[in-house]
Every structure is written in C-alpha cells, then in structure tokens.
PDB file of C-alpha atoms and ligand atoms in Angstrom:
ATOM      1  CA  MET D1112       0.000   0.000   0.000  1.00 85.00           C
ATOM      2  CA  ILE D1113       1.233   3.469  -0.710  1.00 89.00           C
ATOM      3  CA  ASP D1114       0.950   6.262   1.825  1.00 92.00           C
ATOM      4  CA  LYS D1115      -1.748   8.673   0.905  1.00 95.00           C
ATOM      5  CA  VAL D1116      -0.739  12.325   0.585  1.00 97.00           C
ATOM      6  CA  GLU D1117      -2.995  15.389   0.475  1.00 98.00           C
ATOM      7  CA  LYS D1118      -3.411  16.424  -3.119  1.00 98.00           C
ATOM      8  CA  ILE D1119      -3.496  15.010  -6.624  1.00 98.00           C
ATOM      9  CA  TRP D1120      -3.171  17.164  -9.714  1.00 98.00           C
ATOM     10  CA  MET D1121      -6.021  16.337 -12.054  1.00 98.00           C
ATOM     11  CA  ASP D1122      -6.867  18.039 -15.343  1.00 98.00           C
ATOM     12  CA  GLY D1123      -5.182  21.260 -14.313  1.00 97.00           C
ATOM     13  CA  LYS D1124      -6.200  21.503 -10.645  1.00 98.00           C
ATOM     14  CA  LEU D1125      -4.923  20.211  -7.337  1.00 98.00           C
ATOM     15  CA  ILE D1126      -7.749  18.315  -5.687  1.00 98.00           C
ATOM     16  CA  PRO D1127      -7.998  16.250  -2.475  1.00 98.00           C
ATOM     17  CA  TRP D1128      -6.564  12.719  -2.772  1.00 98.00           C
ATOM     18  CA  ASP D1129      -9.907  11.053  -2.058  1.00 97.00           C
ATOM     19  CA  GLU D1130     -11.676  13.028  -4.773  1.00 98.00           C
ATOM     20  CA  ALA D1131      -9.332  11.992  -7.586  1.00 98.00           C
ATOM     21  CA  ASN D1132     -11.781   9.467  -9.050  1.00 98.00           C
ATOM     22  CA  VAL D1133     -12.888   8.560 -12.568  1.00 98.00           C
ATOM     23  CA  HIS D1134     -16.044   7.150 -14.159  1.00 98.00           C
ATOM     24  CA  ILE D1135     -16.172   3.401 -14.825  1.00 98.00           C
ATOM     25  CA  LEU D1136     -16.515   4.120 -18.564  1.00 98.00           C
ATOM     26  CA  THR D1137     -13.068   5.720 -18.649  1.00 98.00           C
ATOM     27  CA  HIS D1138     -11.786   4.409 -21.987  1.00 98.00           C
ATOM     28  CA  THR D1139      -8.248   3.616 -20.784  1.00 98.00           C
ATOM     29  CA  LEU D1140      -9.615   1.316 -18.062  1.00 98.00           C
ATOM     30  CA  HIS D1141     -11.183  -0.881 -20.739  1.00 98.00           C
ATOM     31  CA  TYR D1142      -8.591  -0.920 -23.501  1.00 98.00           C
ATOM     32  CA  GLY D1143      -5.268   0.330 -22.109  1.00 97.00           C
ATOM     33  CA  LEU D1144      -4.650   3.283 -24.400  1.00 98.00           C
ATOM     34  CA  GLY D1145      -2.987   5.696 -22.016  1.00 98.00           C
ATOM     35  CA  VAL D1146       0.580   6.816 -21.378  1.00 98.00           C
ATOM     36  CA  PHE D1147       2.469   7.471 -18.214  1.00 98.00           C
ATOM     37  CA  GLU D1148       5.776   8.345 -16.600  1.00 98.00           C
ATOM     38  CA  GLY D1149       7.651   7.459 -13.458  1.00 98.00           C
ATOM     39  CA  VAL D1150       9.880  10.200 -12.093  1.00 98.00           C
ATOM     40  CA  ARG D1151      11.810  10.535  -8.845  1.00 98.00           C
ATOM     41  CA  CYS D1152      12.452  13.499  -6.607  1.00 98.00           C
ATOM     42  CA  TYR D1153      15.475  13.234  -4.294  1.00 96.00           C
ATOM     43  CA  LYS D1154      16.426  14.996  -1.096  1.00 95.00           C
ATOM     44  CA  ARG D1155      19.932  16.416  -1.420  1.00 95.00           C
ATOM     45  CA  ASP D1156      22.784  16.852   1.031  1.00 93.00           C
ATOM     46  CA  ASP D1157      21.929  20.487   1.689  1.00 93.00           C
ATOM     47  CA  GLY D1158      18.292  19.679   2.533  1.00 94.00           C
ATOM     48  CA  SER D1159      16.886  20.884  -0.805  1.00 94.00           C
ATOM     49  CA  SER D1160      14.809  18.611  -3.033  1.00 96.00           C
ATOM     50  CA  ALA D1161      15.266  18.151  -6.751  1.00 97.00           C
ATOM     51  CA  ILE D1162      13.341  16.247  -9.387  1.00 98.00           C
ATOM     52  CA  PHE D1163      15.645  14.116 -11.514  1.00 98.00           C
ATOM     53  CA  ARG D1164      15.552  14.638 -15.282  1.00 98.00           C
ATOM     54  CA  LEU D1165      12.032  15.996 -15.133  1.00 98.00           C
ATOM     55  CA  ASP D1166      12.075  17.654 -18.544  1.00 98.00           C
ATOM     56  CA  GLU D1167      13.221  14.436 -20.225  1.00 98.00           C
ATOM     57  CA  HIS D1168      10.382  12.532 -18.545  1.00 98.00           C
ATOM     58  CA  SER D1169       7.840  15.186 -19.581  1.00 98.00           C
ATOM     59  CA  GLN D1170       9.145  15.052 -23.145  1.00 98.00           C
ATOM     60  CA  ARG D1171       8.940  11.238 -23.161  1.00 98.00           C
ATOM     61  CA  LEU D1172       5.319  11.516 -21.991  1.00 98.00           C
ATOM     62  CA  CYS D1173       4.609  13.791 -24.974  1.00 98.00           C
ATOM     63  CA  ASP D1174       6.430  11.372 -27.280  1.00 98.00           C
ATOM     64  CA  SER D1175       4.497   8.404 -25.878  1.00 98.00           C
ATOM     65  CA  ALA D1176       1.218  10.288 -26.477  1.00 98.00           C
ATOM     66  CA  LYS D1177       2.286  10.989 -30.056  1.00 98.00           C
ATOM     67  CA  ILE D1178       3.132   7.311 -30.643  1.00 98.00           C
ATOM     68  CA  ALA D1179      -0.206   6.322 -29.091  1.00 98.00           C
ATOM     69  CA  THR D1180      -2.186   8.923 -31.137  1.00 98.00           C
ATOM     70  CA  ILE D1181      -3.456  10.579 -27.968  1.00 98.00           C
ATOM     71  CA  PRO D1182      -4.013  14.305 -28.489  1.00 97.00           C
ATOM     72  CA  LEU D1183      -2.232  16.039 -25.641  1.00 97.00           C
ATOM     73  CA  PRO D1184      -3.464  19.476 -24.628  1.00 96.00           C
ATOM     74  CA  TRP D1185      -0.448  20.043 -22.340  1.00 98.00           C
ATOM     75  CA  THR D1186       3.092  20.906 -23.367  1.00 98.00           C
ATOM     76  CA  ALA D1187       6.149  19.239 -21.833  1.00 98.00           C
ATOM     77  CA  LYS D1188       6.752  22.472 -19.896  1.00 98.00           C
ATOM     78  CA  GLN D1189       3.228  22.407 -18.452  1.00 98.00           C
ATOM     79  CA  ILE D1190       3.638  18.744 -17.501  1.00 98.00           C
ATOM     80  CA  SER D1191       6.870  19.579 -15.671  1.00 98.00           C
ATOM     81  CA  GLU D1192       5.115  22.441 -13.886  1.00 98.00           C
ATOM     82  CA  ALA D1193       2.284  20.135 -12.821  1.00 98.00           C
ATOM     83  CA  CYS D1194       4.848  17.711 -11.335  1.00 98.00           C
ATOM     84  CA  VAL D1195       6.590  20.482  -9.379  1.00 98.00           C
ATOM     85  CA  GLN D1196       3.219  21.789  -8.118  1.00 98.00           C
ATOM     86  CA  THR D1197       2.181  18.325  -6.950  1.00 98.00           C
ATOM     87  CA  VAL D1198       5.402  17.749  -5.012  1.00 98.00           C
ATOM     88  CA  ARG D1199       5.199  21.221  -3.444  1.00 98.00           C
ATOM     89  CA  ALA D1200       1.512  20.986  -2.550  1.00 98.00           C
ATOM     90  CA  ASN D1201       2.179  17.755  -0.654  1.00 98.00           C
ATOM     91  CA  LYS D1202       5.337  19.096   1.015  1.00 97.00           C
ATOM     92  CA  LEU D1203       7.223  16.009  -0.127  1.00 97.00           C
ATOM     93  CA  ASP D1204      11.016  16.044  -0.078  1.00 93.00           C
ATOM     94  CA  ALA D1205      11.787  12.651  -1.624  1.00 95.00           C
ATOM     95  CA  CYS D1206       9.103  10.898  -3.647  1.00 97.00           C
ATOM     96  CA  TYR D1207       8.060   9.094  -6.792  1.00 97.00           C
ATOM     97  CA  ILE D1208       5.942  11.065  -9.260  1.00 98.00           C
ATOM     98  CA  ARG D1209       3.454   9.447 -11.618  1.00 98.00           C
ATOM     99  CA  PRO D1210       2.055  11.557 -14.456  1.00 98.00           C
ATOM    100  CA  LEU D1211      -0.726   9.591 -16.191  1.00 98.00           C
ATOM    101  CA  VAL D1212      -2.483  10.574 -19.405  1.00 98.00           C
ATOM    102  CA  PHE D1213      -5.684   8.696 -20.096  1.00 98.00           C
ATOM    103  CA  MET D1214      -8.724   8.736 -22.360  1.00 98.00           C
ATOM    104  CA  GLY D1215     -11.862   9.809 -20.571  1.00 98.00           C
ATOM    105  CA  ASP D1216     -15.385   8.407 -20.843  1.00 97.00           C
ATOM    106  CA  GLY D1217     -17.766   9.089 -23.717  1.00 96.00           C
ATOM    107  CA  ALA D1218     -17.664   6.756 -26.701  1.00 96.00           C
ATOM    108  CA  MET D1219     -17.003   3.080 -25.975  1.00 97.00           C
ATOM    109  CA  GLY D1220     -15.874   2.036 -29.462  1.00 96.00           C
ATOM    110  CA  LEU D1221     -12.181   1.360 -29.830  1.00 96.00           C
ATOM    111  CA  ALA D1222     -11.193   4.521 -31.706  1.00 95.00           C
ATOM    112  CA  ALA D1223     -13.128   6.931 -29.459  1.00 95.00           C
ATOM    113  CA  SER D1224     -11.139   9.732 -31.029  1.00 94.00           C
ATOM    114  CA  ASP D1225     -13.347  12.420 -29.517  1.00 96.00           C
ATOM    115  CA  ASN D1226     -13.102  11.286 -25.902  1.00 98.00           C
ATOM    116  CA  ALA D1227     -11.343  13.888 -23.787  1.00 98.00           C
ATOM    117  CA  THR D1228      -7.675  13.401 -22.981  1.00 98.00           C
ATOM    118  CA  ARG D1229      -7.245  13.620 -19.248  1.00 98.00           C
ATOM    119  CA  MET D1230      -4.161  13.860 -17.078  1.00 98.00           C
ATOM    120  CA  ALA D1231      -3.332  13.260 -13.450  1.00 98.00           C
ATOM    121  CA  VAL D1232      -0.096  13.692 -11.526  1.00 98.00           C
ATOM    122  CA  ILE D1233       0.235  11.686  -8.339  1.00 98.00           C
ATOM    123  CA  ALA D1234       3.214  11.789  -5.957  1.00 98.00           C
ATOM    124  CA  TRP D1235       3.975   9.497  -3.061  1.00 97.00           C
ATOM    125  CA  ARG D1236       6.854   8.424  -0.863  1.00 95.00           C
ATOM    126  CA  TRP D1237       8.557   5.352  -2.330  1.00 90.00           C
ATOM    127  CA  GLY D1238      11.842   3.851  -1.137  1.00 84.00           C
ATOM    128  CA  ALA D1239      14.043   1.401  -3.035  1.00 83.00           C
ATOM    129  CA  TYR D1240      11.732  -0.465  -5.459  1.00 84.00           C
ATOM    130  CA  LEU D1241      13.507  -3.793  -5.058  1.00 84.00           C
ATOM    131  CA  GLY D1242      14.579  -3.107  -1.456  1.00 85.00           C
ATOM    132  CA  ASP D1243      17.717  -1.663   0.166  1.00 88.00           C
ATOM    133  CA  GLU D1244      19.312  -5.117   0.380  1.00 92.00           C
ATOM    134  CA  ALA D1245      18.853  -5.489  -3.379  1.00 93.00           C
ATOM    135  CA  LEU D1246      20.847  -2.319  -4.031  1.00 94.00           C
ATOM    136  CA  LYS D1247      23.698  -3.653  -1.918  1.00 94.00           C
ATOM    137  CA  TYR D1248      23.780  -7.379  -2.580  1.00 95.00           C
ATOM    138  CA  GLY D1249      21.858  -7.743  -5.833  1.00 97.00           C
ATOM    139  CA  ILE D1250      18.774  -9.668  -6.815  1.00 98.00           C
ATOM    140  CA  ARG D1251      17.914 -13.065  -8.226  1.00 98.00           C
ATOM    141  CA  ALA D1252      16.395 -12.770 -11.688  1.00 98.00           C
ATOM    142  CA  LYS D1253      14.817 -15.142 -14.167  1.00 98.00           C
ATOM    143  CA  ILE D1254      14.564 -15.065 -17.943  1.00 98.00           C
ATOM    144  CA  SER D1255      10.843 -14.772 -18.497  1.00 98.00           C
ATOM    145  CA  SER D1256       8.764 -17.217 -20.498  1.00 98.00           C
ATOM    146  CA  PHE D1257       7.052 -14.067 -21.829  1.00 97.00           C
ATOM    147  CA  ALA D1258       8.822 -12.318 -24.697  1.00 96.00           C
ATOM    148  CA  ARG D1259       8.735  -8.636 -25.521  1.00 95.00           C
ATOM    149  CA  PRO D1260       6.672  -8.207 -28.679  1.00 92.00           C
ATOM    150  CA  GLY D1261       8.569  -7.464 -31.882  1.00 91.00           C
ATOM    151  CA  VAL D1262       9.338  -3.896 -32.875  1.00 91.00           C
ATOM    152  CA  ASN D1263       6.286  -3.630 -35.117  1.00 92.00           C
ATOM    153  CA  MET D1264       3.885  -5.364 -32.762  1.00 90.00           C
ATOM    154  CA  LEU D1265       3.860  -2.975 -29.834  1.00 89.00           C
ATOM    155  CA  MET D1266       5.347   0.471 -29.894  1.00 94.00           C
ATOM    156  CA  ALA D1267       7.987  -0.087 -27.230  1.00 95.00           C
ATOM    157  CA  LYS D1268       9.394   3.440 -27.322  1.00 96.00           C
ATOM    158  CA  GLY D1269       6.117   4.640 -25.864  1.00 97.00           C
ATOM    159  CA  LYS D1270       5.457   4.151 -22.164  1.00 98.00           C
ATOM    160  CA  ILE D1271       1.951   2.950 -22.902  1.00 98.00           C
ATOM    161  CA  VAL D1272      -0.419   1.670 -20.200  1.00 98.00           C
ATOM    162  CA  GLY D1273      -1.512  -1.529 -21.994  1.00 97.00           C
ATOM    163  CA  HIS D1274       2.070  -2.598 -22.678  1.00 96.00           C
ATOM    164  CA  TYR D1275       2.512  -3.231 -18.992  1.00 97.00           C
ATOM    165  CA  VAL D1276       0.360  -6.362 -19.044  1.00 97.00           C
ATOM    166  CA  SER D1277       3.349  -8.346 -20.331  1.00 95.00           C
ATOM    167  CA  SER D1278       5.596  -6.754 -17.688  1.00 97.00           C
ATOM    168  CA  ILE D1279       3.102  -7.704 -14.957  1.00 98.00           C
ATOM    169  CA  LEU D1280       2.805 -11.294 -16.203  1.00 98.00           C
ATOM    170  CA  ALA D1281       6.588 -11.589 -16.325  1.00 98.00           C
ATOM    171  CA  LYS D1282       7.015 -10.044 -12.876  1.00 98.00           C
ATOM    172  CA  ARG D1283       4.344 -12.283 -11.317  1.00 98.00           C
ATOM    173  CA  GLU D1284       5.823 -15.360 -12.943  1.00 98.00           C
ATOM    174  CA  ALA D1285       9.271 -14.469 -11.547  1.00 98.00           C
ATOM    175  CA  LEU D1286       7.955 -13.730  -8.046  1.00 98.00           C
ATOM    176  CA  ASN D1287       5.887 -16.932  -7.971  1.00 98.00           C
ATOM    177  CA  ALA D1288       8.983 -18.907  -8.904  1.00 98.00           C
ATOM    178  CA  GLY D1289      10.936 -17.315  -6.041  1.00 98.00           C
ATOM    179  CA  TYR D1290      12.905 -14.699  -8.014  1.00 98.00           C
ATOM    180  CA  GLU D1291      12.782 -10.952  -7.627  1.00 97.00           C
ATOM    181  CA  GLU D1292      12.773  -9.755 -11.217  1.00 98.00           C
ATOM    182  CA  ALA D1293      12.131 -10.960 -14.757  1.00 98.00           C
ATOM    183  CA  ILE D1294      14.317 -10.288 -17.793  1.00 98.00           C
ATOM    184  CA  LEU D1295      12.461 -10.524 -21.088  1.00 98.00           C
ATOM    185  CA  LEU D1296      13.896 -11.562 -24.425  1.00 98.00           C
ATOM    186  CA  ASP D1297      12.766  -9.947 -27.665  1.00 97.00           C
ATOM    187  CA  ALA D1298      11.018 -11.718 -30.523  1.00 95.00           C
ATOM    188  CA  GLN D1299      14.407 -12.868 -31.917  1.00 96.00           C
ATOM    189  CA  GLY D1300      15.556 -14.198 -28.569  1.00 97.00           C
ATOM    190  CA  TYR D1301      17.995 -11.428 -27.641  1.00 98.00           C
ATOM    191  CA  ILE D1302      17.890  -9.649 -24.290  1.00 98.00           C
ATOM    192  CA  ALA D1303      15.299  -6.860 -24.412  1.00 98.00           C
ATOM    193  CA  GLU D1304      14.804  -5.476 -20.907  1.00 98.00           C
ATOM    194  CA  ALA D1305      13.546  -6.385 -17.451  1.00 98.00           C
ATOM    195  CA  SER D1306       9.903  -5.888 -16.456  1.00 98.00           C
ATOM    196  CA  GLY D1307      10.581  -2.234 -15.655  1.00 97.00           C
ATOM    197  CA  GLU D1308      14.314  -1.740 -16.130  1.00 98.00           C
ATOM    198  CA  ASN D1309      16.989  -1.707 -18.818  1.00 98.00           C
ATOM    199  CA  VAL D1310      19.747  -4.314 -18.673  1.00 98.00           C
ATOM    200  CA  PHE D1311      23.522  -3.821 -18.470  1.00 98.00           C
ATOM    201  CA  VAL D1312      26.281  -6.424 -18.578  1.00 98.00           C
ATOM    202  CA  VAL D1313      29.937  -6.086 -17.550  1.00 98.00           C
ATOM    203  CA  LYS D1314      32.570  -8.292 -19.179  1.00 98.00           C
ATOM    204  CA  ASP D1315      36.340  -7.783 -19.019  1.00 98.00           C
ATOM    205  CA  GLY D1316      35.998  -4.150 -17.969  1.00 97.00           C
ATOM    206  CA  THR D1317      33.549  -3.157 -20.724  1.00 98.00           C
ATOM    207  CA  ILE D1318      29.854  -2.444 -20.181  1.00 98.00           C
ATOM    208  CA  TYR D1319      27.360  -3.760 -22.740  1.00 98.00           C
ATOM    209  CA  THR D1320      23.689  -2.883 -23.156  1.00 98.00           C
ATOM    210  CA  PRO D1321      21.201  -3.644 -25.941  1.00 98.00           C
ATOM    211  CA  PRO D1322      20.895  -0.839 -28.526  1.00 97.00           C
ATOM    212  CA  LEU D1323      17.757   1.301 -28.558  1.00 96.00           C
ATOM    213  CA  GLY D1324      16.708   0.058 -32.002  1.00 94.00           C
ATOM    214  CA  GLY D1325      14.963  -2.901 -30.405  1.00 93.00           C
ATOM    215  CA  SER D1326      11.831  -3.662 -28.456  1.00 93.00           C
ATOM    216  CA  GLN D1327      12.759  -1.880 -25.256  1.00 96.00           C
ATOM    217  CA  LEU D1328      11.947   1.463 -23.728  1.00 97.00           C
ATOM    218  CA  GLY D1329      14.560   4.199 -24.058  1.00 97.00           C
ATOM    219  CA  GLY D1330      15.194   4.441 -20.344  1.00 98.00           C
ATOM    220  CA  ILE D1331      16.192   7.796 -18.924  1.00 98.00           C
ATOM    221  CA  THR D1332      18.229   6.000 -16.252  1.00 98.00           C
ATOM    222  CA  ARG D1333      19.882   4.015 -19.066  1.00 98.00           C
ATOM    223  CA  ASP D1334      20.898   7.302 -20.653  1.00 98.00           C
ATOM    224  CA  THR D1335      22.089   8.566 -17.267  1.00 98.00           C
ATOM    225  CA  VAL D1336      24.226   5.450 -16.756  1.00 98.00           C
ATOM    226  CA  LEU D1337      25.736   5.864 -20.238  1.00 98.00           C
ATOM    227  CA  GLN D1338      26.687   9.460 -19.441  1.00 98.00           C
ATOM    228  CA  LEU D1339      28.099   8.526 -16.020  1.00 98.00           C
ATOM    229  CA  CYS D1340      30.162   5.735 -17.613  1.00 98.00           C
ATOM    230  CA  ALA D1341      31.593   8.298 -20.042  1.00 98.00           C
ATOM    231  CA  ASP D1342      32.460  10.539 -17.055  1.00 97.00           C
ATOM    232  CA  LEU D1343      34.100   7.555 -15.338  1.00 97.00           C
ATOM    233  CA  SER D1344      35.925   6.517 -18.540  1.00 98.00           C
ATOM    234  CA  ILE D1345      34.322   3.073 -18.456  1.00 98.00           C
ATOM    235  CA  PRO D1346      34.026   1.756 -22.036  1.00 98.00           C
ATOM    236  CA  VAL D1347      30.451   1.007 -23.159  1.00 98.00           C
ATOM    237  CA  LEU D1348      29.259  -0.917 -26.200  1.00 98.00           C
ATOM    238  CA  GLU D1349      25.628  -0.954 -27.308  1.00 98.00           C
ATOM    239  CA  ARG D1350      24.975  -4.290 -28.997  1.00 98.00           C
ATOM    240  CA  SER D1351      22.580  -7.233 -28.972  1.00 98.00           C
ATOM    241  CA  LEU D1352      23.134  -9.652 -26.104  1.00 98.00           C
ATOM    242  CA  CYS D1353      22.045 -13.244 -25.741  1.00 97.00           C
ATOM    243  CA  ARG D1354      21.023 -14.841 -22.492  1.00 98.00           C
ATOM    244  CA  ASP D1355      24.102 -17.059 -22.126  1.00 98.00           C
ATOM    245  CA  GLU D1356      26.314 -13.961 -22.308  1.00 98.00           C
ATOM    246  CA  LEU D1357      24.583 -12.869 -19.110  1.00 98.00           C
ATOM    247  CA  TYR D1358      25.248 -16.231 -17.452  1.00 98.00           C
ATOM    248  CA  ILE D1359      28.988 -15.845 -18.026  1.00 98.00           C
ATOM    249  CA  ALA D1360      29.188 -12.093 -17.480  1.00 98.00           C
ATOM    250  CA  ASP D1361      31.365 -10.645 -14.721  1.00 98.00           C
ATOM    251  CA  GLU D1362      28.463  -8.478 -13.594  1.00 98.00           C
ATOM    252  CA  VAL D1363      24.872  -7.742 -14.585  1.00 98.00           C
ATOM    253  CA  PHE D1364      22.822  -4.805 -13.385  1.00 98.00           C
ATOM    254  CA  LEU D1365      19.417  -3.303 -14.072  1.00 98.00           C
ATOM    255  CA  CYS D1366      18.489   0.343 -14.108  1.00 98.00           C
ATOM    256  CA  GLY D1367      15.284   2.319 -14.073  1.00 98.00           C
ATOM    257  CA  THR D1368      13.683   5.205 -12.245  1.00 97.00           C
ATOM    258  CA  ALA D1369      12.031   2.945  -9.661  1.00 94.00           C
ATOM    259  CA  ALA D1370      14.818   0.334  -9.356  1.00 94.00           C
ATOM    260  CA  GLU D1371      17.646   2.916  -9.717  1.00 96.00           C
ATOM    261  CA  VAL D1372      20.865   0.869 -10.267  1.00 97.00           C
ATOM    262  CA  THR D1373      20.272  -2.660  -8.983  1.00 97.00           C
ATOM    263  CA  PRO D1374      22.857  -5.466  -9.308  1.00 98.00           C
ATOM    264  CA  VAL D1375      21.773  -8.949 -10.431  1.00 98.00           C
ATOM    265  CA  ARG D1376      23.605 -11.571  -8.392  1.00 98.00           C
ATOM    266  CA  GLU D1377      21.962 -14.628  -9.888  1.00 98.00           C
ATOM    267  CA  LEU D1378      20.211 -15.361 -13.177  1.00 98.00           C
ATOM    268  CA  ASP D1379      18.309 -18.594 -13.841  1.00 98.00           C
ATOM    269  CA  ASP D1380      20.012 -20.184 -10.808  1.00 98.00           C
ATOM    270  CA  ARG D1381      23.474 -19.361 -12.087  1.00 98.00           C
ATOM    271  CA  SER D1382      25.597 -17.134  -9.896  1.00 98.00           C
ATOM    272  CA  ILE D1383      26.802 -14.054 -11.795  1.00 98.00           C
ATOM    273  CA  GLY D1384      30.465 -13.139 -11.292  1.00 97.00           C
ATOM    274  CA  ILE D1385      31.263 -12.980  -7.581  1.00 97.00           C
ATOM    275  CA  GLY D1386      27.603 -13.654  -6.739  1.00 97.00           C
ATOM    276  CA  SER D1387      27.093 -10.212  -5.249  1.00 97.00           C
ATOM    277  CA  ARG D1388      27.411  -6.584  -6.375  1.00 97.00           C
ATOM    278  CA  GLY D1389      30.482  -6.371  -8.595  1.00 97.00           C
ATOM    279  CA  PRO D1390      33.102  -3.577  -8.530  1.00 98.00           C
ATOM    280  CA  ILE D1391      32.036  -1.813 -11.736  1.00 98.00           C
ATOM    281  CA  THR D1392      28.371  -1.929 -10.770  1.00 98.00           C
ATOM    282  CA  GLU D1393      29.343  -0.475  -7.408  1.00 98.00           C
ATOM    283  CA  LYS D1394      31.318   2.295  -9.093  1.00 98.00           C
ATOM    284  CA  VAL D1395      28.426   3.234 -11.393  1.00 98.00           C
ATOM    285  CA  GLN D1396      25.887   2.919  -8.585  1.00 98.00           C
ATOM    286  CA  SER D1397      27.938   5.114  -6.205  1.00 97.00           C
ATOM    287  CA  ARG D1398      28.400   7.780  -8.860  1.00 97.00           C
ATOM    288  CA  PHE D1399      24.657   7.596  -9.599  1.00 97.00           C
ATOM    289  CA  PHE D1400      23.614   8.138  -5.967  1.00 96.00           C
ATOM    290  CA  GLU D1401      26.331  10.767  -5.360  1.00 96.00           C
ATOM    291  CA  THR D1402      25.035  12.696  -8.369  1.00 96.00           C
ATOM    292  CA  LEU D1403      21.447  12.482  -7.134  1.00 95.00           C
ATOM    293  CA  ARG D1404      22.221  13.592  -3.597  1.00 94.00           C
ATOM    294  CA  SER D1405      24.855  16.214  -4.254  1.00 93.00           C
ATOM    295  CA  SER D1406      23.815  19.847  -4.028  1.00 87.00           C
ATOM    296  CA  ASP D1407      26.671  20.574  -6.466  1.00 86.00           C
ATOM    297  CA  PRO D1408      26.191  17.737  -8.995  1.00 87.00           C
ATOM    298  CA  SER D1409      28.369  17.157 -12.042  1.00 91.00           C
ATOM    299  CA  HIS D1410      25.252  17.433 -14.248  1.00 96.00           C
ATOM    300  CA  PRO D1411      23.219  20.358 -12.840  1.00 95.00           C
ATOM    301  CA  GLU D1412      21.056  20.333 -15.987  1.00 97.00           C
ATOM    302  CA  TRP D1413      19.461  17.081 -14.781  1.00 98.00           C
ATOM    303  CA  PHE D1414      17.814  18.658 -11.753  1.00 97.00           C
ATOM    304  CA  THR D1415      14.712  20.740 -11.187  1.00 97.00           C
ATOM    305  CA  ILE D1416      14.731  22.237  -7.710  1.00 96.00           C
ATOM    306  CA  VAL D1417      11.335  22.006  -6.055  1.00 95.00           C
TER     307      VAL D1417
HETATM  308  N1  PMP H1717      11.869  -0.499 -19.401  1.00 69.22           N
HETATM  309  C1  PMP H1717      10.603  -0.512 -18.951  1.00 69.22           C
HETATM  310  C2  PMP H1717       9.647  -1.504 -19.519  1.00 69.22           C
HETATM  311  C3  PMP H1717      10.199   0.384 -17.961  1.00 69.22           C
HETATM  312  O1  PMP H1717       8.948   0.380 -17.501  1.00 69.22           O
HETATM  313  C4  PMP H1717      11.137   1.284 -17.424  1.00 69.22           C
HETATM  314  C5  PMP H1717      10.724   2.231 -16.334  1.00 69.22           C
HETATM  315  N2  PMP H1717      10.167   3.392 -16.851  1.00 69.22           N
HETATM  316  C6  PMP H1717      12.437   1.260 -17.924  1.00 69.22           C
HETATM  317  C7  PMP H1717      12.777   0.354 -18.918  1.00 69.22           C
HETATM  318  C8  PMP H1717      13.479   2.230 -17.434  1.00 69.22           C
HETATM  319  O2  PMP H1717      13.137   3.525 -17.830  1.00 69.22           O
HETATM  320  P1  PMP H1717      13.535   4.795 -16.971  1.00 69.22           P
HETATM  321  O3  PMP H1717      14.967   4.681 -16.667  1.00 69.22           O
HETATM  322  O4  PMP H1717      13.227   5.938 -17.850  1.00 69.22           O
HETATM  323  O5  PMP H1717      12.702   4.784 -15.739  1.00 69.22           O
END
C-alpha cells in the first residue's frame, strides 16, 4: 500500500486525494490506451529537493502520447510544472511522481477519437523499489517465459499503459517462482529489458547494453548510466546480447527510475560473477547516488529544484 498524501493534480487543478476518481466508462480502463511516466524526486545533502531529469520525462510523456495517437493538450513544460506543483503541494522532499495521461469516458468504441484526454499527476513516498538489500547485494532474476513483442507489434518506445500487461505477467511469474525480477527476451531471442528496467552487462571491464533500435523502452536512467560511464571513462558498447552472455558475465545490473541501479547476483540459478554486487556496478551505482544527492552535482542540468 502506498501512503496517501494530500493532493493530486487532475486536469489542471490540485484536488484532495480522495476526490481523484474517474467514471467506470473511462476508456483507458477498458482498452489500455494511455501513457504514463515514473519520475523521482530526491532529497539532497543540503536539505533541498530536486526532481531528476524531469524535462526528459515530460518530453517522453509527450512522445508516448504521439506514438499512441493521444491528443495532448499540455506541453512538456506544463507537464513539468504540474509535477513540481504536486510535489510542493504535498510538502514532499523525496518521492516518486506518476504523471498519467488517459482517455476519458464518452464513446465506448475502440477509436473513441473524440473522448477527452485527461491527465493526473500523483506523488507518493517510495523507497528502493527492489529493497535496500537489493541495491547492496543484488537480486535473483529469471529469464521470463514471456517475450517482448517485436518492434512492429507494440510500440515499445512509448510508455503505454496496456504494454505493462506483459511486464506484470513476467514479474508475477518471476515472483511466484521465487525470483525478484524478470528479464524478457525480444522476438528474436535477444535480451530486451527487465519488467521495468533496462539491462547492463559487464565483461572484461567493458559495459554492454542492448541498442535502442529494439523492443525496449529508451530508459532515462539508461541514458544517465551511459553518461556517467563516459564521465568515469568506463568503455560502453551498445549491442545485442544473448542470455548465455549474461550467465557468463562478470556483472549484470538493471536500471530504471524505480529500481535505480540494482545489481543482479543470480540469473536462472546461475551465480553471476562474484555472486554479489560487482566492482564496476558499485562504481556506477555510487556515482549515480552521489550525483542524485549532491547539491553541487556534475550534471546540474538534470535537476529541477522544487
Ligand atoms: N523499461 C521498462 C519496460 C520500464 O517500464 C522502465 C521504467 N520506466 C524502464 C525500462 C526504465 O526507464 P527509466 O529509466 O526511464 O525509468
């Protein structure tokens, strides 16, 4: 359960949490055509709070809406402003922010092109998605029996509500089998991404990650990790990866807004590398958290002070 806060931003106004309700004929509830974001706000060393890469998330929301043919009456700037307002109104210092764009009620046919586009921004306190232990010691993951659809089956560059059914099935399958996360292959059998994270592999001092021209989301944390690796002079290669390359990797880690940078210590019952967080993962992870918490970060352009 998440802890309720005071206000939710809905269609341009901040309203009480308990009043942020929708009609049962809300189109997105029936068919899944909606788009959303997951953003984090961090408390920094000097006590200030800053939203991480807010403008990139707002832009991705606009891009997702474009991919999903959802007319969006808000600009990326207005979406960012709504996020800042929501965090401020709830006096949150560190939180997760969920902008959600959905199709309202009206027509019930599939196209329903004239139904109103609606938007909500919800913020709540959310600690480490996979747990603090996971960040330190790593998680046990499983290659999912569910594959990511091919590049022309679902529009994976959009963060589209309905796409998450396959992520949920994969995540539930992994949890039921005693693992903490699922890694999905693409239609050709190469590594695509985890249920809500991009995948990185370390081998002989080089970091590898699947290229964006595949069936995975263009993660903003993925981009952050790539930039931090450049700062740290760690060589990175974007190329297709197969599952057995992960089995014999020195290190594997996942990254995403919710999961941040989480090591994988075991995959399909095979211990990865030293069977715990590896040194390069630790280096990237430390730089990631230092950057987020520093009031004088190396990439000030990534932060929106609340
Ligand atoms: N892939 C999927 C399927 C996701 O849901 C997410 C989380 N948004 C990611 C990757 C990582 O994206 P980001 O770093 O932008 O949160």
